[in-house]
PDB file of C-alpha atoms in Angstrom:
ATOM      1  CA  MET A   1      90.141-100.262 162.586  1.00  0.00           C
ATOM      2  CA  LYS A   2      89.124 -97.052 164.157  1.00  0.00           C
ATOM      3  CA  VAL A   3      86.189 -96.675 166.646  1.00  0.00           C
ATOM      4  CA  TYR A   4      84.111 -93.575 166.873  1.00  0.00           C
ATOM      5  CA  ARG A   5      81.638 -93.411 169.853  1.00  0.00           C
ATOM      6  CA  ASN A   6      78.384 -90.795 170.150  1.00  0.00           C
ATOM      7  CA  ASP A   7      80.456 -88.229 171.895  1.00  0.00           C
ATOM      8  CA  GLN A   8      82.899 -88.710 168.543  1.00  0.00           C
ATOM      9  CA  GLU A   9      80.169 -88.171 166.195  1.00  0.00           C
ATOM     10  CA  ASP A  10      81.417 -84.574 165.089  1.00  0.00           C
ATOM     11  CA  ASP A  11      84.820 -86.210 164.358  1.00  0.00           C
ATOM     12  CA  LEU A  12      83.713 -89.123 161.911  1.00  0.00           C
ATOM     13  CA  TRP A  13      81.499 -86.277 159.965  1.00  0.00           C
ATOM     14  CA  CYS A  14      84.819 -84.271 159.639  1.00  0.00           C
ATOM     15  CA  GLU A  15      87.082 -87.588 158.558  1.00  0.00           C
ATOM     16  CA  TYR A  16      84.381 -89.299 156.514  1.00  0.00           C
ATOM     17  CA  GLY A  17      81.747 -86.587 156.274  1.00  0.00           C
ATOM     18  CA  SER A  18      80.539 -88.604 152.630  1.00  0.00           C
ATOM     19  CA  ALA A  19      80.361 -91.371 153.634  1.00  0.00           C
ATOM     20  CA  TYR A  20      78.132 -90.825 156.999  1.00  0.00           C
ATOM     21  CA  GLU A  21      76.466 -88.202 155.172  1.00  0.00           C
ATOM     22  CA  THR A  22      75.504 -90.918 152.621  1.00  0.00           C
ATOM     23  CA  ILE A  23      74.797 -93.521 155.587  1.00  0.00           C
ATOM     24  CA  ARG A  24      72.753 -90.709 157.546  1.00  0.00           C
ATOM     25  CA  ALA A  25      70.095 -89.617 154.534  1.00  0.00           C
ATOM     26  CA  ILE A  26      69.627 -93.327 153.826  1.00  0.00           C
ATOM     27  CA  LEU A  27      68.838 -94.231 157.245  1.00  0.00           C
ATOM     28  CA  ASN A  28      66.790 -91.311 157.396  1.00  0.00           C
ATOM     29  CA  GLU A  29      64.547 -91.700 154.288  1.00  0.00           C
ATOM     30  CA  THR A  30      64.714 -96.064 154.674  1.00  0.00           C
ATOM     31  CA  TYR A  31      63.639 -95.094 158.356  1.00  0.00           C
ATOM     32  CA  PRO A  32      62.295 -91.593 158.842  1.00  0.00           C
ATOM     33  CA  PRO A  33      62.533 -89.706 161.883  1.00  0.00           C
ATOM     34  CA  LEU A  34      59.584 -89.997 164.397  1.00  0.00           C
ATOM     35  CA  GLU A  35      57.520 -87.392 165.767  1.00  0.00           C
ATOM     36  CA  ARG A  36      59.521 -87.472 169.379  1.00  0.00           C
ATOM     37  CA  SER A  37      62.490 -89.445 168.780  1.00  0.00           C
ATOM     38  CA  GLU A  38      65.454 -89.684 165.935  1.00  0.00           C
ATOM     39  CA  TRP A  39      68.064 -91.427 165.424  1.00  0.00           C
ATOM     40  CA  SER A  40      71.037 -91.499 167.617  1.00  0.00           C
ATOM     41  CA  LEU A  41      74.456 -92.685 166.836  1.00  0.00           C
ATOM     42  CA  ASP A  42      75.845 -95.459 168.874  1.00  0.00           C
ATOM     43  CA  LYS A  43      79.120 -96.468 167.091  1.00  0.00           C
ATOM     44  CA  ALA A  44      81.031 -96.566 164.506  1.00  0.00           C
ATOM     45  CA  TYR A  45      83.801 -98.546 163.280  1.00  0.00           C
ATOM     46  CA  VAL A  46      86.343 -97.494 160.380  1.00  0.00           C
ATOM     47  CA  SER A  47      88.189-100.261 158.530  1.00  0.00           C
ATOM     48  CA  TRP A  48      90.802 -99.489 155.126  1.00  0.00           C
ATOM     49  CA  ARG A  49      91.895-102.166 152.760  1.00  0.00           C
ATOM     50  CA  GLY A  50      94.198-100.561 149.973  1.00  0.00           C
ATOM     51  CA  ASP A  51      92.312 -97.522 148.749  1.00  0.00           C
ATOM     52  CA  ASN A  52      89.001 -98.928 149.936  1.00  0.00           C
ATOM     53  CA  TYR A  53      87.233 -98.071 153.240  1.00  0.00           C
ATOM     54  CA  THR A  54      84.235 -99.197 155.195  1.00  0.00           C
ATOM     55  CA  VAL A  55      82.101 -96.966 157.716  1.00  0.00           C
ATOM     56  CA  SER A  56      80.038 -99.472 159.551  1.00  0.00           C
ATOM     57  CA  ALA A  57      77.541 -97.477 161.897  1.00  0.00           C
ATOM     58  CA  THR A  58      75.041 -98.080 164.129  1.00  0.00           C
ATOM     59  CA  PHE A  59      71.993 -95.472 165.596  1.00  0.00           C
ATOM     60  CA  THR A  60      69.269 -96.309 168.391  1.00  0.00           C
ATOM     61  CA  ARG A  61      65.718 -94.579 169.123  1.00  0.00           C
ATOM     62  CA  PHE A  62      62.510 -95.320 171.112  1.00  0.00           C
ATOM     63  CA  ASP A  63      60.620 -96.465 168.289  1.00  0.00           C
ATOM     64  CA  GLU A  64      57.139 -95.447 169.223  1.00  0.00           C
ATOM     65  CA  GLU A  65      55.574 -98.175 167.318  1.00  0.00           C
ATOM     66  CA  VAL A  66      56.837-101.224 169.130  1.00  0.00           C
ATOM     67  CA  LYS A  67      57.523 -99.231 172.539  1.00  0.00           C
ATOM     68  CA  ASP A  68      60.837-100.030 172.753  1.00  0.00           C
ATOM     69  CA  VAL A  69      64.102 -99.080 171.668  1.00  0.00           C
ATOM     70  CA  VAL A  70      65.013 -99.773 168.330  1.00  0.00           C
ATOM     71  CA  MET A  71      69.118-100.123 166.674  1.00  0.00           C
ATOM     72  CA  VAL A  72      69.458-100.610 163.432  1.00  0.00           C
ATOM     73  CA  GLY A  73      73.194-100.797 161.396  1.00  0.00           C
ATOM     74  CA  CYS A  74      74.274 -99.501 158.537  1.00  0.00           C
ATOM     75  CA  ASN A  75      77.546 -99.777 156.013  1.00  0.00           C
ATOM     76  CA  ALA A  76      78.732 -97.390 153.303  1.00  0.00           C
ATOM     77  CA  GLU A  77      81.772 -98.133 151.208  1.00  0.00           C
ATOM     78  CA  GLY A  78      84.005 -95.771 149.262  1.00  0.00           C
ATOM     79  CA  SER A  79      87.394 -95.677 147.709  1.00  0.00           C
ATOM     80  CA  ARG A  80      90.443 -92.728 147.441  1.00  0.00           C
ATOM     81  CA  ARG A  81      89.783 -93.386 143.928  1.00  0.00           C
ATOM     82  CA  SER A  82      85.787 -92.392 143.589  1.00  0.00           C
ATOM     83  CA  GLU A  83      83.378 -90.386 144.980  1.00  0.00           C
ATOM     84  CA  ASP A  84      81.009 -93.218 144.637  1.00  0.00           C
ATOM     85  CA  ILE A  85      79.646 -94.521 148.093  1.00  0.00           C
ATOM     86  CA  ASN A  86      77.780 -97.620 148.147  1.00  0.00           C
ATOM     87  CA  THR A  87      75.087 -97.666 151.322  1.00  0.00           C
ATOM     88  CA  VAL A  88      72.986-100.749 152.508  1.00  0.00           C
ATOM     89  CA  CYS A  89      70.992-100.306 156.381  1.00  0.00           C
ATOM     90  CA  GLY A  90      69.822-103.750 158.144  1.00  0.00           C
ATOM     91  CA  LYS A  91      66.346-103.883 159.786  1.00  0.00           C
ATOM     92  CA  PRO A  92      66.454-102.544 162.722  1.00  0.00           C
ATOM     93  CA  ILE A  93      65.876-104.617 166.200  1.00  0.00           C
ATOM     94  CA  ARG A  94      64.764-104.569 169.764  1.00  0.00           C
ATOM     95  CA  VAL A  95      67.422-103.513 172.252  1.00  0.00           C
ATOM     96  CA  GLU A  96      68.493-103.392 175.603  1.00  0.00           C
ATOM     97  CA  TYR A  97      71.139-101.151 177.007  1.00  0.00           C
ATOM     98  CA  ASP A  98      74.027-103.316 179.555  1.00  0.00           C
ATOM     99  CA  PHE A  99      75.336-100.973 182.173  1.00  0.00           C
ATOM    100  CA  TRP A 100      77.492-103.436 182.863  1.00  0.00           C
ATOM    101  CA  LYS A 101      79.260-103.582 179.155  1.00  0.00           C
ATOM    102  CA  LYS A 102      78.102 -99.827 178.598  1.00  0.00           C
ATOM    103  CA  GLU A 103      76.558-101.249 175.146  1.00  0.00           C
ATOM    104  CA  TYR A 104      73.431-102.275 173.557  1.00  0.00           C
ATOM    105  CA  SER A 105      72.694-105.970 172.635  1.00  0.00           C
ATOM    106  CA  PRO A 106      69.655-107.586 171.499  1.00  0.00           C
ATOM    107  CA  LYS A 107      66.893-107.946 173.329  1.00  0.00           C
ATOM    108  CA  VAL A 108      66.166-111.685 174.734  1.00  0.00           C
ATOM    109  CA  ASN A 109      63.063-112.807 174.574  1.00  0.00           C
ATOM    110  CA  GLU A 110      60.362-112.308 176.959  1.00  0.00           C
ATOM    111  CA  LYS A 111      57.863-115.034 177.839  1.00  0.00           C
TER     112      LYS A 111
END
């Protein structure tokens, strides 16, 4: 499994361009960019099983509607034998940044 961080987005695009473009297209179609906030790659994982691969990526942005940072995950599955790519994105969840772990985690409900 290979991991790509935010600052390696160009590498991800170069190595898995078709899958990443498909993820970006469905992400922006399902959850369009907001006036002042676009989706930013958090990190992506690429795993291979024989001739098949999966690109799993998470994205964050500030959501003006809920006034919080949200994250959404997307997966693209492809194959060396076919140009078809199956892509799906989940639903956004509220997250918070953990400065010690240097990653986002689901936000604990505040009472």
